[in-house]
Coordinates of C-alpha atoms and ligand atoms in Angstrom, one line a residue:
M96 CA 39.1 -73.7 -114.6
S97 CA 41.5 -72.3 -117.2
S98 CA 45.2 -71.5 -116.5
S99 CA 48.1 -70.3 -118.4
V100 CA 50.6 -73.0 -119.6
T101 CA 53.4 -70.3 -120.1
T102 CA 56.2 -71.3 -117.9
A103 CA 57.3 -68.7 -115.4
V104 CA 60.9 -68.5 -116.5
K105 CA 61.8 -69.8 -119.9
A106 CA 64.5 -72.5 -120.3
A107 CA 67.0 -70.7 -122.9
T108 CA 68.1 -74.3 -124.1
L109 CA 64.6 -74.6 -125.6
D110 CA 65.5 -72.0 -128.1
K111 CA 68.7 -73.5 -128.9
I112 CA 66.8 -76.8 -129.5
R113 CA 64.4 -75.1 -132.0
Q114 CA 67.5 -73.4 -133.8
A115 CA 69.1 -76.7 -134.1
L116 CA 66.1 -78.0 -135.7
Q117 CA 65.8 -75.2 -138.0
D118 CA 69.6 -75.9 -139.1
R119 CA 69.2 -79.7 -139.2
P120 CA 67.7 -80.2 -142.8
A121 CA 70.7 -78.4 -144.4
Q122 CA 73.2 -80.6 -142.0
I123 CA 71.5 -83.7 -143.3
A124 CA 71.7 -82.6 -147.0
A125 CA 75.5 -81.9 -146.5
A126 CA 75.9 -85.3 -144.7
K127 CA 74.3 -86.9 -147.9
Q128 CA 76.7 -84.9 -150.2
R129 CA 79.5 -86.4 -148.2
G130 CA 78.2 -90.0 -148.9
Q131 CA 76.1 -90.6 -145.8
K132 CA 72.6 -92.5 -146.3
V133 CA 69.7 -91.1 -144.7
I134 CA 67.4 -93.7 -143.3
G135 CA 64.1 -92.8 -142.2
W136 CA 62.4 -95.6 -139.6
L137 CA 59.0 -96.3 -138.3
N138 CA 57.5 -98.4 -135.5
Y139 CA 59.0 -99.8 -132.3
F140 CA 62.0 -102.3 -132.8
V141 CA 64.1 -100.8 -135.6
P142 CA 67.3 -99.9 -133.4
E143 CA 68.9 -96.7 -134.0
E144 CA 72.1 -98.3 -132.9
I145 CA 72.5 -100.1 -136.2
L146 CA 71.9 -97.1 -138.3
L147 CA 74.3 -94.9 -136.4
A148 CA 77.1 -97.6 -136.4
L149 CA 76.8 -97.8 -140.1
D150 CA 77.2 -93.9 -140.4
A151 CA 73.8 -93.5 -141.5
V152 CA 71.7 -90.4 -140.6
P153 CA 68.5 -91.8 -138.8
I154 CA 65.3 -89.9 -138.8
R155 CA 62.1 -91.1 -137.0
V156 CA 59.5 -90.6 -139.6
G157 CA 56.0 -89.7 -139.1
T158 CA 54.0 -86.3 -138.1
G159 CA 50.4 -86.3 -136.9
G160 CA 47.6 -83.7 -136.7
D161 CA 47.2 -82.8 -140.3
E162 CA 44.0 -83.6 -141.9
Q163 CA 44.9 -82.9 -145.3
L164 CA 47.7 -85.5 -145.3
V165 CA 45.2 -88.2 -144.0
D166 CA 43.0 -87.4 -147.2
I167 CA 46.1 -87.6 -149.5
G168 CA 47.2 -90.8 -147.9
A169 CA 43.9 -92.3 -148.2
R170 CA 44.1 -92.3 -152.1
Y171 CA 46.7 -95.0 -151.8
I172 CA 46.1 -96.8 -148.4
S173 CA 42.8 -98.1 -147.2
T174 CA 40.6 -95.8 -145.0
K175 CA 40.4 -98.6 -142.5
N176 CA 44.0 -97.9 -141.5
C177 CA 44.7 -95.6 -138.4
V178 CA 44.8 -91.8 -139.3
F179 CA 48.6 -92.0 -138.5
V180 CA 49.4 -94.5 -141.0
R181 CA 47.3 -92.5 -143.7
S182 CA 49.0 -89.3 -142.6
V183 CA 52.5 -90.8 -143.2
V184 CA 51.5 -92.3 -146.6
G185 CA 50.4 -88.7 -147.5
L186 CA 53.6 -87.2 -146.2
L187 CA 55.9 -89.7 -148.0
G188 CA 53.8 -89.1 -151.2
E189 CA 53.8 -85.4 -151.1
K190 CA 57.5 -84.9 -150.0
K191 CA 56.6 -81.3 -149.1
D192 CA 58.2 -81.2 -145.5
A193 CA 61.9 -80.7 -144.7
Y194 CA 62.9 -84.2 -144.3
T195 CA 61.1 -86.5 -146.5
P196 CA 62.8 -85.4 -149.8
L197 CA 66.1 -86.3 -148.1
L198 CA 65.3 -90.1 -147.3
D199 CA 67.3 -92.4 -148.9
L200 CA 65.6 -95.6 -147.4
L201 CA 62.7 -96.4 -145.1
A202 CA 63.2 -99.0 -142.4
V203 CA 60.3 -100.5 -140.8
D204 CA 59.6 -103.1 -138.3
A205 CA 56.5 -105.5 -138.5
S206 CA 55.2 -105.0 -135.1
C207 CA 52.0 -102.8 -135.8
L208 CA 51.2 -104.6 -139.2
Q209 CA 49.4 -101.3 -140.4
V210 CA 53.0 -99.8 -140.5
F211 CA 54.3 -102.7 -142.5
R212 CA 51.4 -102.3 -145.1
L213 CA 52.3 -98.7 -145.3
A214 CA 55.9 -99.6 -146.3
E215 CA 54.4 -101.7 -149.2
V216 CA 52.2 -99.0 -150.3
V217 CA 55.0 -96.2 -150.4
K218 CA 57.4 -98.8 -152.2
Y219 CA 54.9 -99.7 -154.7
Y220 CA 53.4 -96.0 -155.3
F221 CA 56.4 -93.8 -154.4
K222 CA 59.3 -96.1 -155.2
Y223 CA 60.7 -95.7 -151.7
E224 CA 63.7 -98.3 -150.9
T225 CA 62.6 -100.2 -148.0
A226 CA 64.0 -102.6 -145.4
I227 CA 61.8 -104.6 -143.2
L228 CA 62.7 -106.1 -140.0
G229 CA 60.5 -109.1 -138.9
V230 CA 59.1 -109.2 -135.4
P231 CA 58.0 -112.5 -133.8
R232 CA 54.4 -112.8 -132.8
S233 CA 55.7 -115.1 -129.9
F234 CA 57.9 -112.4 -128.6
A235 CA 58.3 -113.9 -125.2
A236 CA 59.1 -117.4 -126.3
P237 CA 62.8 -118.9 -126.8
E238 CA 61.9 -119.3 -130.4
G239 CA 60.7 -115.9 -130.7
R240 CA 63.9 -114.6 -129.4
E241 CA 66.0 -116.8 -131.8
Y242 CA 63.8 -115.6 -134.8
F243 CA 64.4 -111.9 -134.0
R244 CA 68.1 -112.3 -133.6
Q245 CA 68.2 -113.8 -137.1
E246 CA 66.0 -111.1 -138.4
L247 CA 68.3 -108.3 -136.9
R248 CA 71.2 -110.1 -138.4
S249 CA 69.8 -110.1 -142.0
F250 CA 68.4 -106.7 -141.7
T251 CA 71.9 -105.5 -140.6
A252 CA 73.5 -107.2 -143.5
E253 CA 71.3 -105.4 -145.9
L254 CA 71.9 -102.4 -144.3
E255 CA 75.7 -102.9 -144.6
K256 CA 75.1 -103.4 -148.4
F257 CA 73.1 -100.4 -148.8
T258 CA 75.4 -98.1 -146.9
G259 CA 78.5 -99.4 -148.0
R260 CA 79.7 -99.8 -144.5
Q261 CA 80.8 -102.6 -142.4
L262 CA 79.4 -102.8 -138.8
T263 CA 82.4 -102.9 -136.4
E264 CA 82.2 -103.7 -132.8
A265 CA 83.8 -100.4 -131.8
K266 CA 81.0 -98.4 -133.8
L267 CA 78.4 -100.3 -132.4
N268 CA 79.5 -99.8 -129.0
S269 CA 79.7 -96.1 -129.3
A270 CA 76.2 -96.0 -130.8
I271 CA 74.9 -98.1 -127.8
E272 CA 76.6 -95.9 -125.4
L273 CA 75.3 -92.6 -126.9
L274 CA 71.6 -94.0 -127.1
A275 CA 71.8 -95.1 -123.6
K276 CA 72.7 -91.6 -122.6
I277 CA 70.1 -90.1 -124.4
R278 CA 67.3 -92.4 -123.0
E279 CA 68.8 -91.8 -119.5
A280 CA 68.6 -87.9 -120.2
L281 CA 64.9 -88.3 -121.3
R282 CA 64.0 -90.6 -118.3
Y283 CA 65.4 -87.5 -116.1
L284 CA 63.4 -85.1 -118.3
Y285 CA 60.2 -87.1 -117.5
E286 CA 61.1 -87.3 -113.6
Y287 CA 61.6 -83.5 -113.5
Q288 CA 58.4 -82.8 -115.3
A289 CA 56.7 -85.1 -112.8
Q290 CA 57.5 -82.5 -110.0
D291 CA 54.6 -80.4 -108.8
Y292 CA 56.3 -77.2 -109.8
A293 CA 58.1 -78.2 -113.0
N294 CA 59.1 -75.4 -115.1
L295 CA 58.0 -76.9 -118.4
S296 CA 54.7 -77.2 -119.9
W297 CA 53.9 -80.5 -121.6
R298 CA 54.0 -79.0 -125.0
E299 CA 57.5 -78.3 -124.4
V300 CA 58.3 -81.7 -123.2
F301 CA 56.6 -82.9 -126.4
E302 CA 58.6 -80.5 -128.5
I303 CA 61.9 -81.5 -126.8
V304 CA 61.2 -85.3 -127.0
H305 CA 60.3 -85.1 -130.5
A306 CA 63.3 -82.9 -131.4
G307 CA 65.3 -86.2 -131.0
F308 CA 63.7 -87.8 -134.0
Y309 CA 65.4 -85.3 -136.2
L310 CA 68.8 -84.0 -134.6
D311 CA 72.0 -85.3 -135.0
R312 CA 72.0 -87.7 -131.9
A313 CA 75.4 -86.5 -130.4
E314 CA 74.1 -83.0 -130.5
Y315 CA 70.7 -83.8 -129.1
L316 CA 72.3 -85.3 -126.2
K317 CA 74.4 -82.3 -125.5
L318 CA 71.4 -80.0 -125.7
L319 CA 69.6 -82.4 -123.3
Q320 CA 72.1 -82.5 -120.8
E321 CA 72.3 -78.7 -120.9
L322 CA 68.8 -78.3 -120.7
L323 CA 68.7 -80.6 -117.5
A324 CA 71.5 -78.8 -116.1
E325 CA 69.5 -75.5 -116.8
L326 CA 66.2 -76.7 -115.4
K327 CA 68.0 -77.4 -111.8
T328 CA 68.8 -73.6 -111.9
L329 CA 65.3 -72.3 -112.7
P330 CA 62.9 -71.0 -109.9
V331 CA 59.9 -73.3 -109.5
D332 CA 56.6 -72.4 -111.6
K333 CA 54.4 -70.8 -109.1
N334 CA 51.4 -70.7 -111.6
K335 CA 51.2 -74.5 -111.0
I336 CA 48.9 -75.5 -108.1
P337 CA 49.0 -79.0 -106.8
G338 CA 45.2 -80.4 -106.3
L339 CA 43.7 -77.7 -108.4
Q340 CA 45.7 -78.9 -111.4
P341 CA 45.1 -82.6 -111.8
R342 CA 48.2 -84.7 -112.5
V343 CA 47.2 -86.4 -115.6
F344 CA 49.1 -89.5 -117.4
L345 CA 48.7 -90.2 -121.1
T346 CA 48.6 -93.5 -122.5
G347 CA 47.4 -95.3 -125.6
S348 CA 48.0 -94.7 -129.4
Q349 CA 51.2 -92.5 -130.2
L350 CA 50.9 -88.6 -130.4
S351 CA 53.3 -87.8 -133.1
P352 CA 55.0 -84.4 -133.8
G353 CA 52.3 -82.0 -134.7
D354 CA 49.4 -84.0 -133.2
V355 CA 49.0 -81.3 -130.1
K356 CA 45.1 -81.1 -130.0
L357 CA 44.5 -83.2 -127.1
I358 CA 47.6 -81.8 -125.3
N359 CA 46.2 -78.3 -125.8
I360 CA 43.0 -79.2 -124.6
I361 CA 44.4 -80.7 -121.2
E362 CA 46.6 -77.9 -120.5
D363 CA 44.4 -75.1 -121.2
L364 CA 41.9 -76.6 -118.9
G365 CA 44.4 -76.6 -116.2
G366 CA 45.4 -80.3 -116.3
Q367 CA 49.2 -80.9 -115.3
I368 CA 50.5 -83.7 -117.7
I369 CA 53.0 -85.7 -115.7
G370 CA 54.0 -88.4 -117.9
D371 CA 53.1 -90.8 -120.9
D372 CA 53.8 -94.4 -121.8
L373 CA 53.2 -93.5 -125.5
W374 CA 55.8 -95.1 -128.0
T375 CA 56.3 -91.4 -129.2
G376 CA 57.0 -90.4 -125.8
L377 CA 58.7 -92.3 -122.8
S378 CA 58.0 -96.0 -123.9
S379 CA 60.6 -96.0 -126.6
Y380 CA 63.3 -94.9 -123.8
L381 CA 62.5 -97.4 -121.0
D382 CA 63.9 -100.6 -120.2
I383 CA 66.5 -101.2 -123.0
Q384 CA 69.2 -103.1 -121.6
V385 CA 72.0 -104.1 -124.2
A386 CA 74.5 -106.5 -122.5
A387 CA 77.2 -106.5 -125.2
P388 CA 77.9 -104.5 -128.4
T389 CA 76.6 -107.4 -130.7
V390 CA 73.5 -107.6 -133.0
D391 CA 72.2 -110.4 -131.1
A392 CA 72.7 -108.6 -127.8
L393 CA 70.8 -105.6 -129.4
A394 CA 68.0 -108.0 -130.4
D395 CA 67.6 -109.4 -127.1
G396 CA 67.5 -105.8 -125.5
Y397 CA 64.8 -104.5 -127.7
L398 CA 62.8 -107.6 -127.6
A399 CA 62.7 -107.8 -123.9
R400 CA 61.4 -104.6 -123.2
V401 CA 57.6 -103.7 -122.8
P402 CA 55.9 -104.9 -125.9
H403 CA 54.0 -102.8 -128.2
A404 CA 50.3 -103.4 -128.0
A405 CA 50.1 -104.5 -131.5
L406 CA 51.8 -107.7 -130.5
P407 CA 49.3 -110.5 -129.6
Y408 CA 48.9 -111.0 -125.9
L409 CA 45.4 -111.8 -125.0
D410 CA 45.7 -111.8 -121.0
I411 CA 45.6 -108.5 -120.4
S412 CA 45.7 -109.1 -116.4
T413 CA 49.1 -110.2 -116.7
D414 CA 50.2 -108.1 -119.7
S415 CA 53.7 -106.6 -118.9
R416 CA 52.5 -103.5 -120.7
I417 CA 49.8 -102.9 -118.1
K418 CA 52.2 -103.9 -115.4
K419 CA 54.6 -101.1 -116.5
L420 CA 51.9 -98.6 -117.0
K421 CA 50.8 -99.2 -113.2
E422 CA 54.3 -98.8 -112.1
L423 CA 54.7 -95.6 -114.0
L424 CA 51.3 -94.2 -112.6
Q425 CA 52.6 -94.9 -109.1
K426 CA 56.2 -93.3 -109.9
F427 CA 54.9 -90.1 -111.3
R428 CA 52.2 -89.9 -108.7
A429 CA 49.4 -89.7 -111.4
Q430 CA 45.9 -88.8 -110.1
A431 CA 44.0 -89.7 -113.5
V432 CA 44.7 -91.4 -116.8
I433 CA 43.7 -90.1 -120.2
D434 CA 43.7 -93.0 -122.7
H435 CA 44.0 -91.5 -126.3
T436 CA 43.3 -93.6 -129.1
L437 CA 43.2 -92.9 -132.8
R438 CA 40.6 -93.8 -135.0
Y439 CA 41.2 -97.4 -136.4
C440 CA 44.2 -97.8 -134.2
D441 CA 43.1 -101.4 -133.4
P442 CA 46.1 -102.5 -131.2
Y443 CA 45.1 -99.6 -128.5
T444 CA 41.4 -99.2 -129.0
F445 CA 40.6 -103.0 -128.6
K446 CA 42.4 -102.8 -125.3
A447 CA 41.2 -99.5 -123.9
G448 CA 38.0 -101.2 -122.2
E449 CA 39.9 -103.8 -120.4
T450 CA 42.7 -101.0 -119.4
K451 CA 40.0 -98.9 -117.9
D452 CA 38.9 -101.8 -115.9
I453 CA 42.2 -102.7 -114.5
L454 CA 43.1 -99.0 -113.8
N455 CA 39.7 -98.2 -112.2
N456 CA 40.0 -101.1 -109.9
A457 CA 43.6 -99.8 -109.0
G458 CA 42.0 -96.4 -108.2
F459 CA 42.6 -94.3 -111.2
P460 CA 39.9 -92.4 -112.8
F461 CA 40.2 -93.0 -116.4
L462 CA 38.9 -91.3 -119.5
E463 CA 39.1 -92.7 -123.0
I464 CA 39.4 -90.2 -125.9
H465 CA 39.0 -91.6 -129.4
T466 CA 39.9 -89.1 -132.0
E467 CA 41.6 -88.3 -135.2
Y468 CA 43.4 -85.5 -136.9
A469 CA 40.2 -83.6 -138.0
S470 CA 39.4 -80.4 -135.8
S471 CA 35.6 -81.1 -135.9
D472 CA 35.8 -82.9 -132.4
I473 CA 37.7 -80.3 -130.6
E474 CA 34.6 -79.1 -128.5
A475 CA 33.3 -82.7 -127.9
I476 CA 36.8 -83.4 -126.5
R477 CA 37.1 -80.3 -124.5
T478 CA 33.6 -80.9 -123.0
R479 CA 34.6 -84.3 -121.7
V480 CA 38.2 -83.3 -120.6
E481 CA 36.6 -80.7 -118.5
A482 CA 34.0 -82.6 -117.0
F483 CA 36.7 -85.3 -116.2
L484 CA 39.5 -82.8 -114.6
E485 CA 36.4 -81.5 -112.5
L486 CA 35.7 -85.0 -111.4
V487 CA 39.4 -85.5 -110.4
R488 CA 39.6 -82.1 -108.4
T489 CA 36.5 -82.8 -106.6
R490 CA 38.3 -86.2 -105.8
N491 CA 41.5 -84.5 -104.7
D492 CA 39.6 -82.1 -102.4
V493 CA 37.9 -85.1 -100.7
A494 CA 41.1 -86.9 -100.4
G495 CA 42.9 -83.8 -99.2
G496 CA 45.3 -83.7 -102.4
I497 CA 47.4 -86.8 -103.2
Ligands
LIG572 S1 49.7 -98.8 -133.4 FE1 47.9 -97.8 -133.7 S2 48.4 -95.6 -134.0 FE2 50.2 -96.9 -134.0 S3 50.6 -97.4 -136.3 FE3 49.4 -99.0 -135.5 S4 47.3 -98.6 -135.8 FE4 48.4 -96.7 -136.1

């Protein structure tokens, strides 16, 4: 079955978000002129709160889906690194996009060690200034917590020196509040999209979430709030037919801006994506509780959330990442799970088999798609996704829909 993914009535705020993105590089260039530093960051534990409180402009670095950048990156970093990492090395080396030439510094945390290696490589070959935030392997132990507090303190001191600004409690507090509101708005967006007749396609959700990697965070919050208010006023999308359009949840390796291959296939085949726990999606916006406007409290808040799969936790049956995933599947009424793993993404690929067993036992059909940024596997993926969605539809028929 094929279906249109064009929404019935378009949210006008989407165009405003697209326009804001068009305007953003020039805004950042002007901020640089005024003396603000532009800090690109990668991975999972870099707190944007610190960057904002130091008057820096944060950019979440990294695009996907571009095979050419992967090839360029592979000239500098081993081909045994995931395609995302190779592609980002290519991006940072080429500097042909709108944002990379504006970067003053690259901040990286050492959760996924492939990204840590990326930082070393781009510092060596392309002379990027870098700041590295250590992440404890023993993330659940008290000594791990203490280590991360200390790491974040020295990371903050390094950035204070680099930006020439002093961290104040008042500035940290407003950054914490601003980001908490953005996370809340994004959680609402996901809840909206999990409804049967939601008026956005997942491609649009993907675009909206990723706009927050670049836009001024206060402006982004305003746009998100406007969008959420607008969505309430739009009529339901009658193109969506619950049951016929299996409710698919995405998990696994990140899907970065530009990496739309899998999303296009699922939506073109009539699957309704209703949520994800990707670190480029909902995961980054879940469960960060910061108890006080201090660096230590920030460290505790970031460390306590669902851990990145790259951190060692060998007993998958008690892994809080899987526990959270199951909670989200229930909450969003998922009918099926597609696990997207990128080539040479060991953290997620290695865990895919066990994740499948656990979710199958919990009653969720599960499909693993192992891919890269080349277009050569599109047809093979399409065939597998099509068969999987048919299976879920048949299951829905038998169950009388969920
Ligand atoms: S977690 Fe996987 S996709 Fe992400 S940077 Fe590490 S290896 Fe690459």
